[in-house]
CSV table of C-alpha atoms and ligand atoms in Angstrom, one decimal:
chain,number,residue,atom,x,y,z
T,1,MET,CA,-28.9,-89.3,44.7
T,2,CYS,CA,-30.2,-90.0,41.2
T,3,TYR,CA,-30.4,-93.0,39.1
T,4,ALA,CA,-30.9,-91.4,35.7
T,5,ILE,CA,-29.0,-88.6,34.0
T,6,PRO,CA,-31.0,-85.7,32.8
T,7,GLY,CA,-31.2,-85.5,29.1
T,8,LYS,CA,-32.0,-82.5,26.9
T,9,VAL,CA,-34.9,-82.9,24.3
T,10,GLU,CA,-33.5,-82.2,20.9
T,11,LYS,CA,-36.3,-83.3,18.6
T,12,ILE,CA,-40.0,-84.2,18.9
T,13,GLU,CA,-41.7,-86.4,16.5
T,14,ASN,CA,-45.3,-87.1,17.5
T,15,ASN,CA,-44.9,-89.1,20.7
T,16,THR,CA,-41.2,-89.8,20.3
T,17,VAL,CA,-38.5,-87.5,21.6
T,18,ILE,CA,-34.8,-87.6,20.8
T,19,VAL,CA,-32.8,-86.9,23.9
T,20,ASP,CA,-29.2,-85.8,24.1
T,21,TYR,CA,-26.8,-87.1,26.8
T,22,PHE,CA,-23.4,-85.4,26.5
T,23,GLY,CA,-23.6,-85.9,22.8
T,24,GLU,CA,-25.1,-89.3,22.7
T,25,LYS,CA,-28.6,-89.4,21.2
T,26,ARG,CA,-31.3,-91.6,22.6
T,27,LYS,CA,-35.0,-92.2,21.9
T,28,ALA,CA,-37.9,-92.2,24.4
T,29,TYR,CA,-41.6,-92.3,24.3
T,30,ASN,CA,-43.4,-89.3,25.8
T,31,GLU,CA,-46.8,-89.3,27.4
T,32,LEU,CA,-46.4,-86.0,29.4
T,33,ALA,CA,-48.4,-83.1,28.1
T,34,LYS,CA,-45.9,-80.2,28.0
T,35,ILE,CA,-42.5,-81.2,26.6
T,36,ASN,CA,-40.7,-78.8,24.4
T,37,ILE,CA,-37.4,-78.8,22.5
T,38,GLY,CA,-34.7,-77.7,24.8
T,39,ASP,CA,-36.4,-79.1,28.0
T,40,TYR,CA,-34.6,-81.3,30.4
T,41,ILE,CA,-36.2,-84.7,31.2
T,42,TYR,CA,-35.6,-88.0,33.0
T,43,ALA,CA,-36.5,-91.1,31.1
T,44,GLN,CA,-36.6,-94.7,32.2
T,45,GLY,CA,-37.3,-98.0,30.1
T,46,GLY,CA,-37.7,-95.8,27.1
T,47,PHE,CA,-40.4,-93.7,28.6
T,48,VAL,CA,-40.2,-90.0,29.5
T,49,VAL,CA,-40.8,-90.0,33.4
T,50,SER,CA,-40.6,-86.3,34.3
T,51,LYS,CA,-39.5,-82.9,33.3
T,52,ILE,CA,-37.1,-81.0,35.5
T,53,SER,CA,-36.1,-77.4,35.7
T,54,ASP,CA,-33.0,-76.1,33.8
T,55,SER,CA,-31.2,-75.1,36.9
T,56,GLU,CA,-31.7,-78.5,38.5
T,57,ALA,CA,-30.6,-80.2,35.4
T,58,GLN,CA,-27.5,-78.0,34.9
T,59,SER,CA,-26.3,-78.6,38.4
T,60,ILE,CA,-26.8,-82.5,38.3
T,61,LEU,CA,-25.2,-82.5,34.8
T,62,SER,CA,-22.2,-80.5,36.0
T,63,VAL,CA,-21.4,-83.3,38.6
T,64,TRP,CA,-22.0,-86.0,36.0
T,65,LYS,CA,-20.1,-84.4,33.1
T,66,GLU,CA,-16.8,-85.0,34.9
T,67,THR,CA,-17.4,-88.7,35.5
T,68,PHE,CA,-19.5,-89.6,32.4
T,69,PHE,CA,-16.6,-90.0,29.9
T,70,GLN,CA,-14.3,-91.5,32.6
T,71,LEU,CA,-16.8,-94.1,33.2
T,72,GLN,CA,-17.2,-94.9,29.5
T,73,GLU,CA,-13.5,-95.3,29.2
T,74,VAL,CA,-13.3,-97.7,32.3
T,75,ASP,CA,-16.2,-99.8,30.8
T,76,LEU,CA,-14.5,-100.0,27.4
T,77,LYS,CA,-11.2,-101.2,28.9
T,78,LEU,CA,-13.1,-103.8,31.0
T,79,SER,CA,-15.1,-105.1,28.1
T,80,ARG,CA,-12.3,-105.5,25.6
T,81,LEU,CA,-12.4,-109.0,24.1
T,82,GLN,CA,-9.3,-111.0,23.0
T,83,LEU,CA,-10.2,-114.5,21.9
T,84,SER,CA,-6.7,-115.8,22.1
T,85,ASP,CA,-5.2,-118.5,20.0
T,86,ASN,CA,-3.4,-120.4,22.6
T,87,ASN,CA,-6.5,-121.8,24.1
T,88,THR,CA,-6.7,-125.3,22.9
T,89,ASP,CA,-10.5,-125.4,22.6
T,90,LYS,CA,-10.8,-124.5,19.0
T,91,LYS,CA,-14.4,-125.2,18.9
T,92,LEU,CA,-15.1,-122.8,21.8
T,93,LEU,CA,-13.1,-120.1,20.1
T,94,GLU,CA,-15.0,-120.5,16.9
T,95,ILE,CA,-18.3,-120.4,18.6
T,96,LEU,CA,-17.4,-117.3,20.7
T,97,ASP,CA,-15.9,-115.6,17.7
T,98,LYS,CA,-19.2,-116.1,15.8
T,99,ALA,CA,-21.1,-114.7,18.9
T,100,SER,CA,-18.9,-111.7,19.1
T,101,GLN,CA,-19.7,-110.8,15.6
T,102,SER,CA,-23.4,-111.0,16.5
T,103,LYS,CA,-24.0,-114.0,14.3
T,104,GLU,CA,-26.8,-116.4,15.4
T,105,LEU,CA,-25.5,-119.5,17.2
T,106,THR,CA,-27.0,-123.0,16.5
T,107,ARG,CA,-28.8,-124.8,19.3
T,108,GLU,CA,-26.0,-127.3,19.4
T,109,GLU,CA,-23.5,-124.4,19.9
T,110,LEU,CA,-25.5,-122.8,22.6
T,111,LEU,CA,-25.8,-126.1,24.5
T,112,TYR,CA,-22.0,-126.6,24.1
T,113,LEU,CA,-21.6,-123.2,25.9
T,114,LEU,CA,-24.2,-124.2,28.6
T,115,GLU,CA,-22.2,-127.3,29.3
T,116,LEU,CA,-18.9,-125.5,30.0
T,117,LYS,CA,-17.4,-126.1,33.3
T,118,ASP,CA,-13.7,-125.2,33.1
T,119,LYS,CA,-13.0,-121.8,34.8
T,120,ARG,CA,-10.8,-120.5,31.9
T,121,LYS,CA,-13.4,-121.4,29.3
T,122,LEU,CA,-16.2,-119.8,31.3
T,123,GLU,CA,-14.2,-116.6,31.6
T,124,LEU,CA,-14.0,-116.4,27.8
T,125,LEU,CA,-17.7,-117.0,27.6
T,126,PHE,CA,-18.4,-114.3,30.2
T,127,LYS,CA,-16.1,-111.8,28.5
T,128,THR,CA,-17.8,-112.4,25.1
T,129,ALA,CA,-21.1,-111.6,26.8
T,130,ASN,CA,-19.7,-108.5,28.4
T,131,PHE,CA,-18.2,-107.4,25.0
T,132,LEU,CA,-21.7,-107.8,23.5
T,133,ARG,CA,-23.3,-105.9,26.4
T,134,GLN,CA,-20.9,-103.0,25.9
T,135,LYS,CA,-21.3,-103.0,22.1
T,136,TYR,CA,-25.1,-102.6,22.1
T,137,HIS,CA,-26.0,-101.1,25.5
T,138,LYS,CA,-23.0,-99.1,26.2
T,139,ASN,CA,-22.2,-98.4,29.9
T,140,SER,CA,-25.9,-97.8,31.0
T,141,CYS,CA,-27.2,-99.8,33.9
T,142,CYS,CA,-30.8,-99.5,35.1
T,143,VAL,CA,-31.5,-99.5,38.8
T,144,HIS,CA,-35.1,-100.0,39.8
T,145,GLY,CA,-36.5,-99.8,43.2
T,146,ILE,CA,-38.9,-102.5,44.4
T,147,ILE,CA,-41.7,-102.2,47.1
T,148,GLU,CA,-43.0,-105.4,48.4
T,149,ILE,CA,-46.5,-104.2,49.3
T,150,SER,CA,-48.0,-107.5,50.7
T,151,ASN,CA,-46.9,-111.0,51.3
T,152,TYR,CA,-50.4,-112.6,51.3
T,153,CYS,CA,-50.7,-115.1,48.5
T,154,ARG,CA,-53.6,-117.3,47.3
T,155,GLN,CA,-51.2,-119.5,45.2
T,156,GLY,CA,-49.4,-122.7,46.1
T,157,CYS,CA,-46.2,-122.6,44.1
T,158,ARG,CA,-44.4,-125.4,45.7
T,159,TYR,CA,-41.0,-123.7,46.0
T,160,CYS,CA,-42.2,-120.3,47.2
T,161,GLY,CA,-41.9,-119.2,50.9
T,162,ILE,CA,-44.7,-116.8,50.7
T,163,SER,CA,-47.1,-119.3,49.0
T,164,TYR,CA,-50.0,-120.6,51.2
T,165,HIS,CA,-47.9,-123.7,52.0
T,166,ASN,CA,-46.0,-121.6,54.5
T,167,LYS,CA,-48.1,-121.6,57.6
T,168,GLU,CA,-45.3,-120.1,59.9
T,169,LEU,CA,-45.1,-116.8,58.1
T,170,ARG,CA,-46.5,-113.6,59.5
T,171,ARG,CA,-48.5,-112.0,56.8
T,172,TYR,CA,-48.6,-108.2,56.1
T,173,ARG,CA,-50.4,-105.9,53.8
T,174,MET,CA,-49.2,-102.4,53.5
T,175,THR,CA,-51.9,-99.7,53.5
T,176,LYS,CA,-52.3,-97.2,50.8
T,177,ASP,CA,-50.7,-94.6,52.8
T,178,GLU,CA,-47.8,-96.9,53.6
T,179,ILE,CA,-47.3,-97.6,50.0
T,180,LEU,CA,-47.5,-93.9,49.0
T,181,GLN,CA,-45.0,-93.0,51.8
T,182,ALA,CA,-42.5,-95.7,50.5
T,183,ALA,CA,-43.0,-94.5,46.9
T,184,ARG,CA,-42.5,-90.9,48.0
T,185,GLU,CA,-39.4,-91.8,49.9
T,186,ALA,CA,-37.9,-93.7,47.0
T,187,VAL,CA,-38.7,-91.1,44.4
T,188,GLN,CA,-38.2,-87.8,46.2
T,189,VAL,CA,-35.6,-88.6,48.8
T,190,TYR,CA,-33.6,-91.2,46.8
T,191,GLY,CA,-34.2,-90.3,43.3
T,192,PHE,CA,-35.6,-93.5,41.9
T,193,LYS,CA,-37.1,-93.2,38.5
T,194,SER,CA,-38.7,-96.5,38.2
T,195,LEU,CA,-40.5,-98.5,40.8
T,196,VAL,CA,-41.8,-102.1,40.9
T,197,LEU,CA,-44.8,-102.7,43.1
T,198,GLN,CA,-44.8,-106.3,44.0
T,199,SER,CA,-46.9,-108.7,46.2
T,200,GLY,CA,-48.2,-112.3,46.4
T,201,GLU,CA,-51.4,-112.9,44.6
T,202,ASP,CA,-53.4,-110.9,47.3
T,203,PRO,CA,-57.1,-110.7,46.9
T,204,GLY,CA,-56.9,-108.3,49.8
T,205,TYR,CA,-56.4,-105.5,47.2
T,206,SER,CA,-59.1,-105.0,44.7
T,207,VAL,CA,-58.1,-103.9,41.2
T,208,LEU,CA,-59.8,-100.6,41.9
T,209,GLU,CA,-57.7,-100.1,45.0
T,210,LEU,CA,-54.5,-100.8,43.0
T,211,VAL,CA,-55.7,-98.4,40.3
T,212,ASP,CA,-56.2,-95.8,42.9
T,213,ILE,CA,-52.7,-96.3,44.3
T,214,ILE,CA,-51.0,-96.2,41.0
T,215,LYS,CA,-52.8,-93.2,39.8
T,216,GLU,CA,-51.8,-91.3,42.9
T,217,ILE,CA,-48.1,-92.5,42.7
T,218,LYS,CA,-48.0,-91.3,39.0
T,219,GLN,CA,-49.6,-88.0,39.9
T,220,LYS,CA,-47.5,-87.2,43.0
T,221,PHE,CA,-44.1,-88.9,42.5
T,222,PRO,CA,-43.5,-89.4,38.7
T,223,ALA,CA,-41.8,-92.7,38.1
T,224,LEU,CA,-42.0,-95.5,35.6
T,225,ILE,CA,-44.4,-98.1,37.4
T,226,PHE,CA,-43.9,-101.8,37.0
T,227,ILE,CA,-46.5,-104.2,38.5
T,228,SER,CA,-45.8,-107.6,39.9
T,229,PHE,CA,-49.0,-108.9,41.6
T,230,GLY,CA,-49.2,-112.2,39.9
T,231,GLU,CA,-52.1,-113.3,37.7
T,232,ILE,CA,-54.6,-110.5,38.2
T,233,GLY,CA,-56.5,-111.2,34.9
T,234,ILE,CA,-56.4,-109.5,31.6
T,235,ASN,CA,-59.0,-107.0,32.6
T,236,GLY,CA,-57.0,-106.2,35.7
T,237,LEU,CA,-53.9,-105.6,33.4
T,238,GLU,CA,-55.8,-103.3,31.3
T,239,LYS,CA,-57.2,-101.2,34.2
T,240,LEU,CA,-53.7,-100.9,35.7
T,241,TYR,CA,-52.2,-99.8,32.3
T,242,GLN,CA,-54.9,-97.2,32.1
T,243,ALA,CA,-54.0,-96.1,35.6
T,244,GLY,CA,-50.4,-95.6,34.5
T,245,ALA,CA,-48.5,-98.8,35.0
T,246,ARG,CA,-46.2,-99.4,32.1
T,247,GLY,CA,-44.3,-102.5,33.0
T,248,LEU,CA,-45.2,-106.0,34.0
T,249,LEU,CA,-42.8,-108.2,36.0
T,250,MET,CA,-44.0,-111.8,35.8
T,251,ARG,CA,-41.8,-114.8,35.4
T,252,PHE,CA,-43.2,-117.8,33.6
T,253,GLU,CA,-40.8,-119.7,35.9
T,254,THR,CA,-40.2,-122.6,33.5
T,255,SER,CA,-41.0,-123.2,29.8
T,256,ASN,CA,-41.3,-127.0,30.4
T,257,PRO,CA,-45.0,-127.7,30.9
T,258,LYS,CA,-44.2,-130.8,33.0
T,259,LEU,CA,-41.8,-129.0,35.3
T,260,TYR,CA,-44.4,-126.2,35.5
T,261,GLN,CA,-47.0,-128.7,36.5
T,262,ASP,CA,-44.8,-130.2,39.2
T,263,ALA,CA,-44.1,-126.9,40.7
T,264,HIS,CA,-47.6,-125.5,40.3
T,265,PRO,CA,-50.1,-128.2,40.4
T,266,ASP,CA,-53.1,-125.9,40.5
T,267,MET,CA,-51.9,-123.3,38.0
T,268,SER,CA,-51.5,-123.3,34.3
T,269,LEU,CA,-48.5,-122.2,32.2
T,270,GLU,CA,-50.9,-121.2,29.4
T,271,SER,CA,-52.7,-118.7,31.7
T,272,ARG,CA,-49.4,-117.2,32.6
T,273,LEU,CA,-48.2,-116.8,29.1
T,274,GLU,CA,-51.5,-115.4,28.1
T,275,HIS,CA,-51.1,-112.6,30.7
T,276,LEU,CA,-47.5,-111.9,29.3
T,277,ARG,CA,-48.6,-111.9,25.7
T,278,LYS,CA,-51.7,-109.8,26.2
T,279,ALA,CA,-49.7,-107.4,28.4
T,280,TYR,CA,-47.2,-106.9,25.7
T,281,ALA,CA,-50.0,-106.2,23.2
T,282,MET,CA,-51.3,-103.6,25.7
T,283,GLY,CA,-48.1,-101.8,25.6
T,284,TYR,CA,-46.5,-103.0,28.8
T,285,LEU,CA,-42.8,-103.5,29.0
T,286,ILE,CA,-42.3,-107.2,29.9
T,287,LEU,CA,-39.8,-108.3,32.5
T,288,THR,CA,-39.9,-112.1,32.7
T,289,GLY,CA,-37.8,-115.2,33.1
T,290,GLY,CA,-37.5,-118.2,35.3
T,291,LEU,CA,-36.0,-120.2,38.0
T,292,ILE,CA,-32.7,-122.0,37.5
T,293,GLY,CA,-32.2,-125.3,39.3
T,294,LEU,CA,-35.8,-126.6,39.6
T,295,PRO,CA,-35.8,-130.4,40.3
T,296,GLY,CA,-35.7,-132.2,37.0
T,297,GLN,CA,-34.7,-129.2,34.9
T,298,GLY,CA,-32.1,-129.7,32.2
T,299,LYS,CA,-29.9,-127.7,30.0
T,300,GLU,CA,-32.3,-127.9,27.0
T,301,ASP,CA,-35.1,-126.6,29.3
T,302,ILE,CA,-32.9,-123.6,30.3
T,303,LEU,CA,-32.2,-122.8,26.7
T,304,ASN,CA,-35.8,-123.0,25.9
T,305,ASP,CA,-36.5,-120.7,28.8
T,306,ILE,CA,-34.2,-118.0,27.3
T,307,PHE,CA,-35.8,-118.4,23.9
T,308,LEU,CA,-39.2,-118.1,25.5
T,309,ALA,CA,-38.3,-114.9,27.3
T,310,LYS,CA,-37.1,-113.5,23.9
T,311,GLN,CA,-40.2,-114.6,22.2
T,312,LEU,CA,-42.3,-112.8,24.8
T,313,HIS,CA,-40.4,-109.6,23.9
T,314,ALA,CA,-38.8,-109.4,27.3
T,315,GLU,CA,-37.5,-105.8,27.9
T,316,MET,CA,-35.6,-107.4,30.8
T,317,PHE,CA,-34.6,-111.0,31.5
T,318,SER,CA,-35.0,-112.1,35.1
T,319,PHE,CA,-33.3,-115.5,35.7
T,320,GLY,CA,-32.3,-116.5,39.2
T,321,PRO,CA,-31.4,-119.6,41.2
T,322,PHE,CA,-34.1,-121.7,43.0
T,323,ILE,CA,-33.2,-121.6,46.7
T,324,PRO,CA,-35.1,-124.1,48.8
T,325,HIS,CA,-37.4,-122.7,51.5
T,326,PRO,CA,-37.8,-124.8,54.7
T,327,HIS,CA,-41.5,-124.3,55.0
T,328,THR,CA,-42.5,-125.3,51.4
T,329,PRO,CA,-43.0,-128.7,49.7
T,330,PHE,CA,-39.7,-128.2,47.8
T,331,ALA,CA,-37.7,-127.8,51.1
T,332,ARG,CA,-36.1,-131.2,51.0
T,333,ILE,CA,-35.2,-131.5,47.3
T,334,LYS,CA,-32.5,-134.1,47.5
T,335,PRO,CA,-28.9,-133.0,47.0
T,336,ALA,CA,-28.7,-135.1,43.9
T,337,GLN,CA,-31.5,-133.1,42.5
T,338,HIS,CA,-30.4,-129.9,43.9
T,339,PRO,CA,-26.7,-129.1,44.2
T,340,ALA,CA,-27.1,-126.1,46.5
T,341,LEU,CA,-28.2,-128.4,49.4
T,342,SER,CA,-25.2,-130.6,49.7
T,343,ASP,CA,-22.0,-129.1,50.9
T,344,ARG,CA,-23.5,-125.7,50.6
T,345,PRO,CA,-20.6,-123.2,50.3
T,346,VAL,CA,-18.9,-125.2,47.6
T,347,ARG,CA,-22.1,-126.2,45.7
T,348,ALA,CA,-23.5,-122.8,46.0
T,349,SER,CA,-20.5,-121.4,44.1
T,350,ALA,CA,-21.2,-124.0,41.4
T,351,GLN,CA,-24.7,-122.9,41.3
T,352,VAL,CA,-23.8,-119.2,41.0
T,353,GLU,CA,-21.7,-120.0,38.0
T,354,GLU,CA,-24.6,-121.9,36.4
T,355,VAL,CA,-26.8,-118.9,36.7
T,356,ILE,CA,-24.2,-116.4,35.4
T,357,LYS,CA,-23.8,-118.9,32.5
T,358,VAL,CA,-27.5,-118.4,31.8
T,359,LEU,CA,-27.2,-114.6,32.0
T,360,ALA,CA,-24.2,-114.7,29.5
T,361,LEU,CA,-26.2,-117.0,27.2
T,362,ALA,CA,-29.2,-114.6,27.4
T,363,ARG,CA,-27.0,-111.8,26.3
T,364,ILE,CA,-25.6,-113.8,23.4
T,365,ILE,CA,-29.1,-114.8,22.3
T,366,ASP,CA,-30.6,-111.3,22.7
T,367,HIS,CA,-27.6,-109.1,22.3
T,368,THR,CA,-29.3,-106.0,21.0
T,369,HIS,CA,-32.6,-105.6,22.9
T,370,ALA,CA,-33.1,-107.0,26.4
T,371,LYS,CA,-31.7,-105.8,29.7
T,372,ILE,CA,-30.5,-108.5,32.0
T,373,LEU,CA,-31.1,-108.4,35.7
T,374,VAL,CA,-28.9,-109.4,38.5
T,375,THR,CA,-31.4,-111.1,40.9
T,376,THR,CA,-31.3,-110.7,44.6
T,377,ALA,CA,-31.6,-114.5,44.8
T,378,LEU,CA,-28.3,-114.8,43.0
T,379,GLU,CA,-26.8,-112.2,45.3
T,380,THR,CA,-28.0,-114.3,48.2
T,381,LEU,CA,-25.7,-117.2,47.2
T,382,SER,CA,-22.7,-115.0,46.6
T,383,ARG,CA,-21.7,-111.5,47.6
T,384,GLU,CA,-19.5,-111.3,44.5
T,385,ALA,CA,-22.3,-112.3,42.2
T,386,ALA,CA,-23.5,-108.8,41.2
T,387,LYS,CA,-20.1,-107.8,40.0
T,388,SER,CA,-19.4,-111.2,38.2
T,389,SER,CA,-22.8,-110.9,36.5
T,390,LEU,CA,-22.3,-107.2,35.4
T,391,LEU,CA,-19.1,-108.5,33.8
T,392,ALA,CA,-20.9,-111.2,31.9
T,393,GLY,CA,-23.7,-109.5,30.2
T,394,ALA,CA,-26.0,-108.2,32.9
T,395,ASN,CA,-26.9,-104.6,33.1
T,396,SER,CA,-29.6,-104.1,35.5
T,397,LEU,CA,-30.3,-104.1,39.3
T,398,MET,CA,-33.2,-103.8,41.7
T,399,LEU,CA,-32.8,-102.4,45.1
T,400,ASN,CA,-35.2,-103.2,47.9
T,401,VAL,CA,-37.0,-100.0,48.9
T,402,THR,CA,-39.8,-101.8,51.2
T,403,PRO,CA,-39.9,-100.4,54.7
T,404,LEU,CA,-37.3,-102.3,56.7
T,405,ALA,CA,-39.9,-103.6,59.2
T,406,TYR,CA,-41.6,-105.6,56.5
T,407,ARG,CA,-38.6,-107.1,54.7
T,408,PRO,CA,-38.1,-110.1,56.7
T,409,PHE,CA,-41.6,-111.2,56.0
T,410,TYR,CA,-41.3,-111.2,52.2
T,411,SER,CA,-39.4,-114.5,52.6
T,412,ILE,CA,-39.8,-116.1,49.2
T,413,TYR,CA,-36.5,-117.9,50.0
T,414,PRO,CA,-34.4,-117.8,53.2
T,415,ASP,CA,-31.6,-115.2,54.1
T,416,ARG,CA,-32.3,-112.8,51.3
T,417,ALA,CA,-29.4,-110.6,50.5
T,418,HIS,CA,-29.8,-106.9,51.5
T,419,GLN,CA,-32.7,-107.8,53.7
T,420,SER,CA,-31.6,-105.5,56.5
T,421,GLU,CA,-29.7,-102.8,54.6
T,422,ASP,CA,-31.4,-99.5,54.6
T,423,ILE,CA,-31.9,-97.7,51.2
T,424,SER,CA,-28.9,-95.4,51.5
T,425,SER,CA,-26.4,-98.1,52.2
T,426,GLN,CA,-27.9,-100.2,49.3
T,427,ILE,CA,-27.4,-97.1,47.1
T,428,GLU,CA,-24.0,-96.5,48.4
T,429,SER,CA,-22.6,-99.9,47.7
T,430,THR,CA,-24.5,-100.0,44.2
T,431,VAL,CA,-23.1,-96.7,43.1
T,432,SER,CA,-19.6,-97.7,44.2
T,433,LEU,CA,-19.9,-101.0,42.4
T,434,LEU,CA,-21.2,-99.3,39.3
T,435,ARG,CA,-18.4,-96.8,39.4
T,436,SER,CA,-15.8,-99.3,39.7
T,437,LEU,CA,-17.0,-101.0,36.6
T,438,GLY,CA,-17.5,-97.8,34.6
T,439,ARG,CA,-21.3,-98.1,34.5
T,440,ALA,CA,-23.6,-95.2,34.5
T,441,PRO,CA,-27.2,-95.3,35.6
T,442,THR,CA,-28.7,-94.1,32.3
T,443,ASP,CA,-31.6,-96.0,30.9
T,444,LEU,CA,-32.6,-95.4,27.4
T,445,GLU,CA,-32.4,-97.1,24.0
T,446,VAL,CA,-29.2,-96.2,22.2
T,447,LEU,CA,-29.9,-94.8,18.8
D,501,5AD,N1,-36.1,-119.5,45.3
D,501,5AD,C1,-35.8,-118.5,44.3
D,501,5AD,N2,-36.7,-117.8,43.8
D,501,5AD,C2,-38.0,-117.8,44.2
D,501,5AD,N3,-39.2,-117.3,43.9
D,501,5AD,C3,-40.1,-117.8,44.6
D,501,5AD,N4,-39.6,-118.7,45.5
D,501,5AD,C4,-38.4,-118.9,45.2
D,501,5AD,C5,-37.3,-119.7,45.7
D,501,5AD,N5,-37.6,-120.5,46.7
D,501,5AD,C6,-39.2,-116.3,42.7
D,501,5AD,C7,-40.2,-116.7,41.7
D,501,5AD,C8,-41.1,-115.5,41.6
D,501,5AD,C9,-40.4,-114.4,42.3
D,501,5AD,C10,-41.3,-113.4,42.8
D,501,5AD,O1,-39.7,-115.1,43.2
D,501,5AD,O2,-39.5,-117.0,40.4
D,501,5AD,O3,-41.6,-115.3,40.3
């Protein structure tokens, strides 16, 4: 199974290669030593990941060729936009028409969209976001694998089930061999081209040990590596970049300093932002975002969050719902403050809609650049959420490739979706979902 389509190198300009995918030209940054015109490569996140033999590429492409154009057609059909006149909300139509023409919306207009509740109006908003997704990103959808290497954490985020507040949790830390084995399986058996290595802030691994692990993965199982180990320090970020990590997944959680302080009394928003800014300057791809539904959070805050992610040059936006965890200080956030807690099934669906609205807004605010992730937290609230999100501007997924035995212990929130699904069944359902929506797992900047 593969999550990227092989491309043929057409042009090389210094470190940039132009790659052909069935006639579509895309651009990628190359750090591999021997790439020549005519070679077949895999690329992810704008980076060349590996070279593959002509014969392997031809056989994969012959399978893809049949479906590639069919998929594009399905996607095009599903993303057609008709802002009909018979809808009475003239203001909404005007705003969405402006958005669909890629014009910048005012803050007041964006807030108007965030306030929408009516199903039919929301549908139009989601369709507009989907239209923009198709227009600028075509039908590509990136699918990363995530390995949760340790659930030890020295931080006390008051909402998080693996923070030190949770005294009930069995802690685990994968050994280097276990991590390499999981990476091998993801890359060699299942064909993942990009991996996220994630843990709590675990002092149990030194930066040098992490360097060692990343170097060995890069050498043996070529993939684009994202790190998500919390605040490891600027020096740590530098060392891991040198080791071969190219992406940083770190949410700022909320852009509102007061809410940040309430949720993280011992931490500082500034320090987090410093990590994100310096990482970008070092060359990391930035994956960031925040929690939707923190107590006290308002629409203005959420809008600021989207703008902050954009300002931080997010390559990918990661916004997901806050889900209370019973063994944390935020366990008993009152229903008035947190809709998901009262009358759960009904309220949860309202919360799902709130999050998808944020994804759609993110697509409207940053239509050309960022990928938008469907988070597992959102899928935890609704099985339909991945499909609805992909039809509302999102174009990215992460599958859990952590060994099954460890998964229940990475309990940042309860009842996580896909927790007990092995890798092949996650892949199977993802591929069938993507196919039904006309999406292809390519992952490069469209020229
Ligand atoms: N609900 C939803 N997401 C959570 N995270 C941590 N705790 C929760 C929760 N209770 C998210 C944080 C963190 C990421 C790894 O998990 O946003 O950045």
